[in-house]
């Protein structure tokens, strides 16, 4: 089956006073119907810019979709007119934004915000749209939905607002749902409710889901495949089970070693990743993770390693065959300052 | 000579109520938010007690009320036997040297107009721990080294630092007065995953080196369990369960703790496939008008009639593992059944 969405070599740049920020620098991935893909990374790795690029929501200028293709059901979204894109956005591709506090319009009732998309995309009449909106709020588990349609966003709690966002996102039965940190602002018990809801929708409607998150626990529980991003690039990709069992990029290995696990029986000292992510302006042509990498070699400073196959269905951007069992060398190789 | 009290910190029936008023000129009191509603625990010297719970459960307010940043409505907070709620003025100010706080937001908790050297040096000057510019300077540089920052950074301003570095500065400021007890209020929540581990390790190292006692407040159960000797779970202003981290994880008693623990994702797909989540219905009720009886009964899948009427007592079920639940003896077998359905 051909993937529903295929991103090929996407380049999203921002022109700033200090130079060009290559926020997304040659990112590729694909997602099929009924499948959940996780995009993992820390602040500034380009994961949110990737999702906004897919929706063509990057403000230009200062942003620029500088290259690549975003093939959705065969058509390149980057080639579409704004008019055509508007028919897809919110209709066939929908997005759940990170912050439920700022993503809803405070001066419109929740009902109005949900029915807007229904009237626009599905050409429903006022009454039919309201009926469907009620049904949607019921689906996402908001009590007394027809009454709540008349409420304003401030009258909802954070978890309830996130549900409203989900109701809006699924209102037109999208084929692709992009969830950008959908539960970061929420408490864990509410997070469990929301993730359960997204899973149900995927199973019932065969929606393709992309979850963007920094939380490796959420990725482990929700996704079929994972793409790890660092400094605007994909540094590791593969099936979720494979990546967690056999991570091959030192950055992914570092992330897994640095988080405490609830189920560990004994106190294990965490192994942090030292240093900070790089500045994305004028990145030199070296491995962007090399200044923080425990396994750095001279060769890492000669090129930015390309993504290569390290196992079936598993790619990593590392020149060496490092695994989670590779002992950390006591000192860096001769002549390398770390 | 008095005996050394067994605990460094003893909190007894701590209560923090905030009045809710209406009207601008003629203010009427229309109700009370019971942010902390009768909380008791003890912390031994050198121990870390973790305090977890969801937004609005009163965990931060508990931390602040212990430090007397809010004066509690009722209850006792004993530090080395002295009840902090009963002392005032100069006496309280002197005690404040012993009890310090590390704040959540490293962006908001540092004064952007002060160099970090001045920020860290201020408490040293105020409490006259070092006298003379040179001596204060020397101490500031020593503290910067202690938290893993370059001592030469003392002349820089907060905006020149990353989130993780700022949190180190906040830690250096708290340690400047050589406290015995530190309340860490969500100290790593604002940081990226790879940086969180750096700060968690630093807090552990400092504890070993300086013999510090921590109250570690956070909503991330994995981090709290990792750093704490014992963990207290709060819900709507009350502690519902208290146990060692491993015990709490392996055999939680309170239905809320069980649901909370089951909701925390574990970064391992194989483990995640096996787990069953207890999904709670609805949201946390408002502390302005908490439910009668057990505060959790509105969301509890195994609540009885009794739970709606009477608040359960907080009892020890062996080895200091305490909980407040009427069905404490059977909840361990009942809740997994709920998860299966």
XYZ file of C-alpha atoms in Angstrom:
679
model
C 0.000 0.000 0.000
C 1.364 3.416 -0.902
C 1.819 5.716 2.063
C -0.847 8.375 2.576
C 1.767 11.008 3.243
C 5.343 11.043 2.150
C 7.705 13.851 3.072
C 10.847 13.896 0.920
C 13.921 15.925 1.726
C 11.927 18.795 3.257
C 13.841 22.037 3.805
C 12.304 24.807 5.884
C 14.489 27.833 6.456
C 14.023 31.052 8.365
C 15.756 34.238 7.330
C 16.871 36.128 10.431
C 19.177 39.067 11.110
C 21.923 36.714 12.174
C 21.683 34.459 9.147
C 19.635 31.601 7.747
C 18.260 29.159 10.320
C 17.847 25.759 8.727
C 15.132 24.636 11.115
C 14.287 21.629 8.950
C 17.184 20.454 6.823
C 16.391 17.517 4.567
C 13.769 15.583 6.513
C 12.054 12.542 5.007
C 9.427 10.191 6.414
C 6.184 8.510 5.425
C 2.983 7.405 7.131
C 0.283 4.947 6.037
C -3.434 4.906 6.768
C -4.250 3.517 10.202
C -0.645 3.877 11.310
C 0.852 6.081 14.025
C 4.221 7.692 13.470
C 6.080 9.385 16.317
C 8.441 12.284 15.711
C 10.710 12.689 18.742
C 13.141 15.412 19.633
C 13.904 18.231 22.037
C 13.132 21.952 21.820
C 14.532 23.446 18.671
C 15.120 20.194 16.807
C 12.634 21.195 14.122
C 9.782 18.849 14.936
C 7.098 21.523 15.267
C 8.358 23.371 12.185
C 8.061 20.079 10.295
C 4.420 19.757 11.328
C 3.609 23.371 10.469
C 5.311 22.868 7.092
C 3.023 19.920 6.357
C 0.042 22.190 7.013
C 1.685 25.006 5.010
C 1.331 27.221 8.057
C 4.891 28.600 8.058
C 4.786 32.403 7.900
C 6.677 33.445 4.744
C 8.687 35.648 5.238
C 10.660 35.127 7.475
C 10.096 31.441 6.766
C 10.670 29.719 3.460
C 9.759 26.237 2.292
C 13.067 26.011 0.516
C 12.906 22.566 -0.962
C 11.615 19.023 -0.952
C 8.219 17.496 -1.499
C 5.234 16.748 0.722
C 3.253 14.125 -1.155
C -0.237 13.709 0.248
C -2.320 11.082 -1.522
C -0.184 11.575 -4.611
C -0.254 15.400 -4.799
C 2.647 17.627 -3.718
C 1.253 20.014 -1.117
C 4.071 22.466 -1.747
C 2.865 22.899 -5.366
C -0.787 23.530 -4.525
C -2.400 26.955 -4.718
C -3.410 28.536 -1.415
C -7.042 28.019 -2.491
C -6.586 24.255 -3.006
C -4.572 23.999 0.205
C -7.442 25.529 2.130
C -9.669 22.669 1.005
C -7.212 20.175 2.442
C -6.215 21.945 5.644
C -8.637 21.202 8.454
C -10.531 18.873 6.139
C -8.308 16.028 4.939
C -5.335 16.943 7.146
C -6.080 18.248 10.615
C -3.868 19.297 13.448
C -4.091 19.255 17.232
C -1.934 22.053 18.565
C 0.182 21.932 21.672
C -1.336 24.646 23.791
C -5.079 24.413 24.335
C -4.997 27.736 26.194
C -3.904 29.826 23.222
C -5.098 27.826 20.229
C -8.803 28.506 20.660
C -10.373 31.864 19.889
C -11.405 33.359 23.262
C -14.216 35.536 21.870
C -16.101 32.839 19.970
C -18.168 30.092 21.532
C -16.784 26.612 21.219
C -19.799 25.675 19.123
C -19.065 28.412 16.594
C -15.444 27.327 16.319
C -16.389 23.730 15.598
C -19.230 24.495 13.190
C -17.071 26.871 11.143
C -15.064 24.018 9.677
C -18.179 21.881 9.171
C -19.993 24.609 7.244
C -16.912 25.429 5.200
C -15.654 21.980 4.299
C -18.727 19.776 4.447
C -21.239 22.461 3.332
C -23.517 21.585 6.226
C -26.357 23.950 7.107
C -26.401 25.740 10.462
C -28.634 23.143 12.117
C -26.892 20.092 10.730
C -23.532 21.567 11.727
C -24.706 22.122 15.301
C -26.032 18.575 15.481
C -22.698 17.221 14.245
C -20.795 19.472 16.702
C -22.875 18.070 19.562
C -22.087 14.572 18.393
C -18.362 15.423 18.234
C -18.245 16.839 21.760
C -20.018 13.712 22.935
C -17.458 11.566 21.111
C -14.528 13.253 22.863
C -16.233 12.774 26.228
C -17.473 16.230 27.154
C -20.529 15.984 29.429
C -23.822 17.660 28.394
C -22.435 18.511 24.933
C -25.350 20.503 23.516
C -25.184 22.899 26.460
C -21.404 23.180 26.307
C -21.532 24.342 22.680
C -22.583 27.730 23.990
C -19.628 28.010 26.359
C -16.494 30.043 25.714
C -13.013 28.483 25.924
C -12.249 30.045 29.331
C -15.143 28.107 30.813
C -13.348 24.828 30.145
C -10.461 23.217 32.031
C -7.200 22.446 30.224
C -8.107 18.829 29.538
C -11.565 19.809 28.315
C -10.097 22.462 26.014
C -7.761 19.871 24.556
C -10.817 17.702 23.911
C -12.478 20.604 22.130
C -9.350 20.931 19.982
C -9.539 17.238 19.168
C -13.249 17.539 18.346
C -12.403 20.363 15.926
C -9.543 18.391 14.415
C -11.631 15.285 13.736
C -14.785 17.166 12.740
C -14.300 16.507 9.012
C -13.012 12.930 9.447
C -9.465 13.802 8.397
C -7.352 11.185 6.669
C -4.259 12.485 8.459
C -4.167 13.807 12.008
C -1.067 15.671 13.172
C -0.829 16.013 16.947
C 1.908 18.400 18.073
C 2.654 17.674 21.748
C -1.072 16.998 22.307
C -0.702 16.216 26.000
C 2.307 18.230 27.170
C 0.183 20.811 28.974
C -1.951 18.158 30.671
C -1.766 16.044 33.806
C -0.977 12.339 33.391
C -4.450 10.992 34.137
C -5.917 13.409 31.572
C -3.073 12.547 29.180
C -4.100 8.892 29.418
C -7.696 9.841 28.518
C -6.631 11.924 25.508
C -4.177 9.352 24.122
C -6.818 6.642 24.494
C -9.188 8.846 22.501
C -6.671 9.370 19.680
C -6.071 5.601 19.518
C -9.803 4.915 19.290
C -10.235 7.399 16.467
C -7.336 5.902 14.547
C -8.809 2.430 14.846
C -12.366 3.467 13.973
C -11.649 5.833 11.100
C -8.341 4.380 9.849
C -6.809 7.811 10.247
C -3.060 8.136 9.825
C -1.642 9.806 12.940
C 1.612 11.703 13.420
C 2.442 12.382 17.061
C 5.119 14.939 17.738
C 6.500 14.750 21.245
C 9.544 14.845 23.481
C 8.090 12.144 25.742
C 9.632 8.752 24.968
C 7.023 7.062 27.148
C 4.179 8.379 24.993
C 6.048 7.249 21.873
C 6.597 3.761 23.292
C 2.909 3.316 24.056
C 1.301 4.962 21.032
C 3.338 4.587 17.877
C 4.148 1.952 15.264
C 7.204 3.748 13.937
C 9.499 6.479 15.230
C 11.548 9.221 13.629
C 14.128 10.864 15.907
C 15.134 14.431 15.001
C 18.181 16.417 16.034
C 19.272 19.841 14.797
C 16.748 19.877 11.940
C 17.606 16.417 10.628
C 16.363 12.876 10.988
C 19.057 11.028 12.930
C 17.263 7.722 13.439
C 14.131 6.071 12.075
C 12.514 2.669 12.314
C 9.836 0.581 13.964
C 9.119 1.538 17.565
C 10.020 -1.864 18.989
C 13.291 -1.938 17.028
C 14.358 1.587 18.029
C 13.726 1.047 21.734
C 15.284 -2.430 21.773
C 18.254 -1.625 19.592
C 18.902 2.130 19.318
C 21.844 2.830 17.016
C 22.312 6.588 17.094
C 24.248 7.811 20.148
C 21.702 10.625 20.594
C 18.799 8.164 20.925
C 20.936 5.984 23.201
C 21.720 9.087 25.288
C 18.046 10.027 25.579
C 17.088 6.547 26.754
C 19.898 6.524 29.322
C 19.004 9.951 30.660
C 15.382 9.316 31.652
C 14.326 7.602 34.861
C 11.842 4.768 34.479
C 8.922 4.285 36.813
C 9.326 0.508 36.760
C 12.966 0.296 37.818
C 13.485 -1.508 41.102
C 16.825 -0.033 42.061
C 18.282 3.417 41.961
C 20.256 3.747 38.759
C 22.309 6.897 38.288
C 21.084 8.763 35.246
C 23.554 9.354 32.437
C 22.839 12.814 31.098
C 23.812 14.014 27.638
C 26.380 16.707 28.286
C 26.326 20.120 26.676
C 23.579 21.789 24.674
C 21.982 21.378 21.237
C 23.792 23.402 18.562
C 22.831 26.776 17.191
C 21.175 26.149 13.828
C 22.768 29.142 12.100
C 25.749 28.196 9.917
C 26.054 24.645 11.153
C 29.420 23.312 10.060
C 29.459 20.162 7.925
C 30.138 17.812 10.827
C 27.917 15.440 12.730
C 25.741 17.937 14.659
C 25.699 15.654 17.693
C 29.480 15.124 17.782
C 30.217 17.860 20.407
C 27.948 16.007 22.856
C 28.665 12.456 21.769
C 30.437 10.002 24.072
C 31.622 7.940 21.110
C 32.995 10.769 18.961
C 35.816 9.941 16.497
C 37.867 12.061 14.124
C 35.753 10.948 11.169
C 32.665 12.557 12.783
C 34.186 15.966 12.136
C 34.727 15.434 8.419
C 31.126 15.174 7.262
C 27.528 15.228 8.396
C 26.798 11.498 8.394
C 23.939 10.490 6.098
C 21.071 8.285 7.243
C 22.052 4.692 6.447
C 20.404 1.283 6.854
C 21.626 -0.367 10.038
C 19.054 -3.186 10.151
C 15.826 -4.093 8.382
C 13.431 -1.176 8.692
C 15.943 0.816 10.693
C 18.118 3.741 9.673
C 20.570 5.788 11.723
C 22.797 8.754 10.944
C 25.977 7.529 12.565
C 29.199 6.439 10.888
C 29.890 3.797 13.498
C 28.112 0.698 14.696
C 27.319 1.903 18.188
C 24.696 0.038 20.242
C 23.287 0.582 23.716
C 25.798 -2.023 24.991
C 28.855 -0.299 23.567
C 30.866 0.830 26.600
C 31.532 4.556 26.791
C 35.262 5.147 26.109
C 37.013 6.653 29.090
C 38.663 9.368 27.081
C 38.116 10.793 23.614
C 40.565 9.834 20.871
C 43.905 11.642 20.740
C 43.641 15.259 19.604
C 39.854 15.579 20.082
C 38.797 18.178 22.600
C 35.485 17.408 24.192
C 20.867 20.197 76.700
C 17.822 19.133 74.730
C 17.577 15.951 72.735
C 18.026 16.158 68.984
C 14.576 15.696 67.463
C 14.367 12.584 65.254
C 13.088 14.539 62.282
C 14.435 17.666 60.646
C 10.991 18.685 59.426
C 7.698 17.790 61.073
C 4.513 18.973 59.432
C 1.336 18.441 61.393
C -2.203 19.132 60.183
C -0.947 21.851 57.890
C -3.869 23.815 56.499
C -3.774 26.626 53.981
C -7.074 28.239 53.156
C -7.391 31.198 50.814
C -10.430 33.465 51.141
C -12.503 34.095 48.030
C -14.007 37.562 48.054
C -16.517 39.393 45.975
C -16.992 43.125 45.471
C -14.435 45.893 44.991
C -14.954 48.313 47.874
C -17.199 46.327 50.177
C -15.447 43.001 50.043
C -17.491 40.082 51.222
C -16.031 36.732 51.848
C -17.990 34.278 49.749
C -16.010 31.135 50.330
C -12.671 29.447 50.899
C -10.289 27.612 48.648
C -8.940 24.755 50.708
C -5.617 24.482 48.899
C -4.012 22.414 51.654
C -6.412 20.702 53.984
C -4.720 18.977 56.912
C -1.420 17.565 55.697
C 1.024 15.766 58.013
C 4.423 14.219 57.331
C 7.973 14.116 58.650
C 11.310 14.289 56.864
C 14.519 12.922 58.356
C 17.805 14.777 58.001
C 19.454 13.832 54.710
C 16.259 12.337 53.317
C 14.337 13.298 50.174
C 10.577 13.276 50.381
C 8.806 13.462 47.030
C 5.432 15.155 46.721
C 3.406 14.319 43.614
C -0.036 15.164 42.375
C -1.770 16.887 39.514
C -2.213 20.615 38.893
C -4.134 22.279 41.679
C -3.722 19.471 44.217
C -1.903 21.800 46.620
C 1.631 20.441 46.358
C 3.287 23.789 45.621
C 1.198 25.530 48.260
C 2.368 22.926 50.782
C 5.990 23.737 49.919
C 5.425 27.447 50.244
C 3.485 27.137 53.480
C 6.339 25.112 55.003
C 8.790 27.901 54.150
C 6.332 30.463 55.552
C 6.068 32.192 52.172
C 2.387 31.829 52.952
C 1.528 31.874 56.638
C -0.525 28.690 57.163
C -4.139 28.980 58.332
C -3.559 26.245 60.896
C -1.197 23.461 61.829
C 2.453 23.195 62.754
C 5.666 23.218 60.781
C 8.544 22.208 63.030
C 12.104 22.697 61.847
C 14.574 21.139 64.299
C 11.762 21.271 66.818
C 10.977 24.987 66.367
C 7.468 25.726 65.115
C 8.003 28.119 62.199
C 4.351 29.166 62.183
C 4.778 30.785 65.593
C 7.894 32.847 65.056
C 8.041 36.287 63.474
C 10.338 39.105 62.429
C 14.047 38.788 63.054
C 13.708 35.276 64.477
C 11.913 34.047 61.355
C 14.391 35.810 59.101
C 17.244 33.980 60.776
C 15.427 30.670 60.363
C 14.927 31.387 56.668
C 18.650 30.938 56.213
C 18.184 27.269 56.997
C 15.271 26.637 54.656
C 15.483 27.574 50.991
C 13.636 27.045 47.743
C 14.467 26.204 44.134
C 11.808 27.451 41.761
C 10.232 25.899 38.704
C 10.714 28.500 36.045
C 14.364 29.352 35.478
C 13.268 32.162 33.156
C 11.054 33.988 35.653
C 12.886 33.374 38.907
C 16.073 35.302 38.121
C 16.146 39.108 38.017
C 17.093 39.965 34.416
C 18.796 43.210 35.475
C 21.175 41.682 37.983
C 24.343 39.848 37.076
C 24.246 36.319 38.331
C 27.111 37.185 40.661
C 24.918 39.822 42.326
C 21.940 37.462 42.407
C 23.925 34.778 44.195
C 25.842 37.280 46.343
C 22.780 39.120 47.666
C 21.709 36.543 50.267
C 25.341 36.240 51.380
C 25.469 39.978 52.057
C 22.014 40.138 53.627
C 22.783 37.387 56.091
C 26.369 38.663 56.554
C 27.837 35.247 55.846
C 30.899 36.883 54.312
C 31.998 40.443 54.895
C 33.733 42.554 52.281
C 33.451 42.599 48.508
C 36.357 40.263 47.908
C 35.099 37.641 50.324
C 31.567 37.668 48.850
C 33.024 37.420 45.352
C 35.154 34.462 46.337
C 32.158 32.658 47.807
C 30.049 33.343 44.692
C 32.775 31.836 42.500
C 32.995 28.833 44.786
C 29.208 28.336 44.521
C 29.271 28.630 40.732
C 31.938 25.935 40.647
C 29.845 23.801 42.998
C 26.876 23.776 40.587
C 29.065 23.111 37.574
C 29.268 26.588 36.068
C 32.400 28.460 35.103
C 33.237 30.890 37.974
C 34.191 33.488 35.375
C 30.478 33.767 34.432
C 29.704 35.837 37.556
C 29.524 39.059 35.544
C 27.013 37.785 33.046
C 23.265 38.364 32.953
C 20.579 35.641 33.030
C 19.658 35.995 29.327
C 23.120 34.750 28.399
C 22.347 31.327 29.842
C 20.298 28.332 28.720
C 17.419 26.928 30.780
C 19.543 24.225 32.387
C 22.288 26.701 33.272
C 19.748 29.098 34.756
C 18.419 26.321 36.922
C 21.979 25.771 38.168
C 22.140 29.475 39.032
C 18.872 29.140 40.973
C 20.391 26.219 42.860
C 23.560 28.211 43.638
C 21.422 31.060 44.992
C 19.476 28.698 47.248
C 22.711 27.143 48.534
C 24.410 30.515 49.099
C 23.060 30.727 52.663
C 24.129 27.184 53.519
C 20.626 25.835 54.186
C 19.856 22.456 55.705
C 16.491 22.031 54.034
C 15.584 22.838 50.426
C 12.142 22.779 48.828
C 12.577 21.949 45.134
C 9.373 23.031 43.390
C 9.238 21.376 39.945
C 12.942 22.081 39.417
C 13.262 20.138 36.153
C 9.796 20.443 34.573
C 10.763 23.344 32.324
C 13.873 21.608 30.988
C 14.491 19.349 28.007
C 14.836 15.630 28.668
C 18.613 15.475 28.167
C 19.118 18.500 30.448
C 16.733 17.202 33.160
C 19.146 14.381 33.936
C 22.003 16.862 34.390
C 20.037 18.815 37.014
C 18.679 15.701 38.767
C 22.225 14.327 39.078
C 23.488 17.691 40.354
C 20.802 17.772 43.074
C 21.773 14.236 44.132
C 25.489 15.057 44.221
C 24.880 18.209 46.262
C 22.785 16.258 48.713
C 25.612 13.770 49.250
C 28.245 16.478 49.498
C 26.391 18.918 51.758
C 24.039 16.590 53.634
C 20.951 18.413 52.377
C 17.359 17.425 53.071
C 14.897 17.863 50.204
C 11.190 18.188 49.691
C 10.992 17.423 45.978
C 7.729 18.593 44.420
C 6.898 17.546 40.864
C 4.145 16.129 38.724
C 6.469 13.730 36.881
C 6.226 10.508 38.870
C 9.207 8.857 37.203
C 11.524 11.695 38.231
C 10.069 11.907 41.748
C 10.393 8.183 42.309
C 13.961 8.298 41.017
C 15.181 11.018 43.360
C 13.072 10.406 46.483
C 13.443 8.030 49.409
C 9.733 8.230 50.121
C 6.880 9.623 48.040
C 3.643 11.292 49.148
C 0.701 11.432 46.726
C -1.615 14.429 47.049
C -5.151 14.841 45.790
C -7.286 17.940 46.381
C -5.337 19.281 49.358
C -4.799 15.993 51.163
C -2.113 13.331 51.187
C -3.810 10.101 50.100
C -0.795 7.800 50.253
C 2.813 7.813 51.478
C 5.403 5.074 50.953
C 8.873 4.361 49.633
C 9.078 4.846 45.865
C 9.472 1.147 45.096
C 6.595 0.150 47.429
C 4.329 2.804 46.022
C 5.027 1.562 42.519
C 4.842 -2.156 43.257
C 1.801 -2.169 45.542
C -0.080 1.111 45.611
C -3.019 1.129 48.010
C -5.095 4.179 47.167
C -7.207 3.929 43.981
C -5.970 7.362 42.947
C -2.307 6.352 43.278
C -3.075 3.235 41.255
C -4.712 5.237 38.474
C -1.937 7.833 38.519
C 0.807 5.217 38.307
C -0.954 3.285 35.576
C -1.244 6.482 33.529
C 2.492 7.218 33.536
C 3.954 6.001 30.247
C 7.054 3.812 30.446
C 9.616 4.284 27.670
C 9.616 0.658 26.585
C 7.164 -0.601 23.938
C 7.262 -4.186 25.249
C 6.256 -3.066 28.742
C 3.642 -0.679 27.353
C 1.926 -3.474 25.396
C 1.445 -5.476 28.590
C 0.142 -2.638 30.720
C -3.466 -1.918 31.457
C -4.396 1.663 32.148
C -6.964 2.675 34.709
C -8.608 5.568 32.910
C -10.276 7.935 35.388
C -13.464 9.651 34.369
C -13.792 13.411 34.451
C -11.615 16.162 35.899
C -10.369 16.987 39.385
C -13.174 18.808 41.277
C -12.568 22.415 42.274
C -10.870 22.918 45.661
C -13.335 25.800 46.151
C -16.035 23.261 46.751
C -14.460 19.836 47.311
C -16.779 16.826 47.543
C -17.834 15.588 50.987
C -16.373 12.437 52.451
C -13.361 11.140 50.585
C -12.390 13.877 48.089
C -11.709 11.230 45.467
C -15.099 9.487 45.601
C -16.496 11.353 42.558
C -13.908 9.723 40.286
C -13.215 6.534 42.207
C -14.303 3.378 40.359
C -14.709 1.417 43.616
C -16.340 4.062 45.833
C -18.922 2.916 48.373
C -21.757 4.789 50.073
C -19.493 5.318 53.095
C -16.888 7.115 50.926
C -19.445 9.815 50.097
C -20.238 10.440 53.757
C -17.034 10.180 55.739
C -13.448 11.102 55.031
C -11.228 8.025 55.492
C -8.469 8.191 58.132
C -4.803 8.182 57.088
C -3.526 4.875 58.490
C -0.255 2.973 58.462
C -0.599 -0.358 56.652
C 2.864 -1.578 57.651
C 6.460 -0.329 57.335
C 5.400 3.294 57.107
C 3.239 2.639 54.047
C 0.220 4.814 54.824
C -2.957 5.560 52.917
C -6.357 7.159 53.383
C -8.926 4.818 51.872
C -11.924 2.973 53.287
C -11.208 0.049 50.990
C -7.449 -0.022 51.562
C -7.392 -3.745 52.282
C -9.168 -4.750 49.071
C -8.292 -1.950 46.623
C -5.143 -3.778 45.508
C -7.209 -6.601 44.040
C -10.277 -4.576 43.005
C -8.587 -1.923 40.882
C -6.827 -4.277 38.423
C -10.275 -5.740 37.686
C -11.475 -2.231 36.849
C -8.581 -1.826 34.414
C -9.470 -5.005 32.576
C -12.972 -3.844 31.760
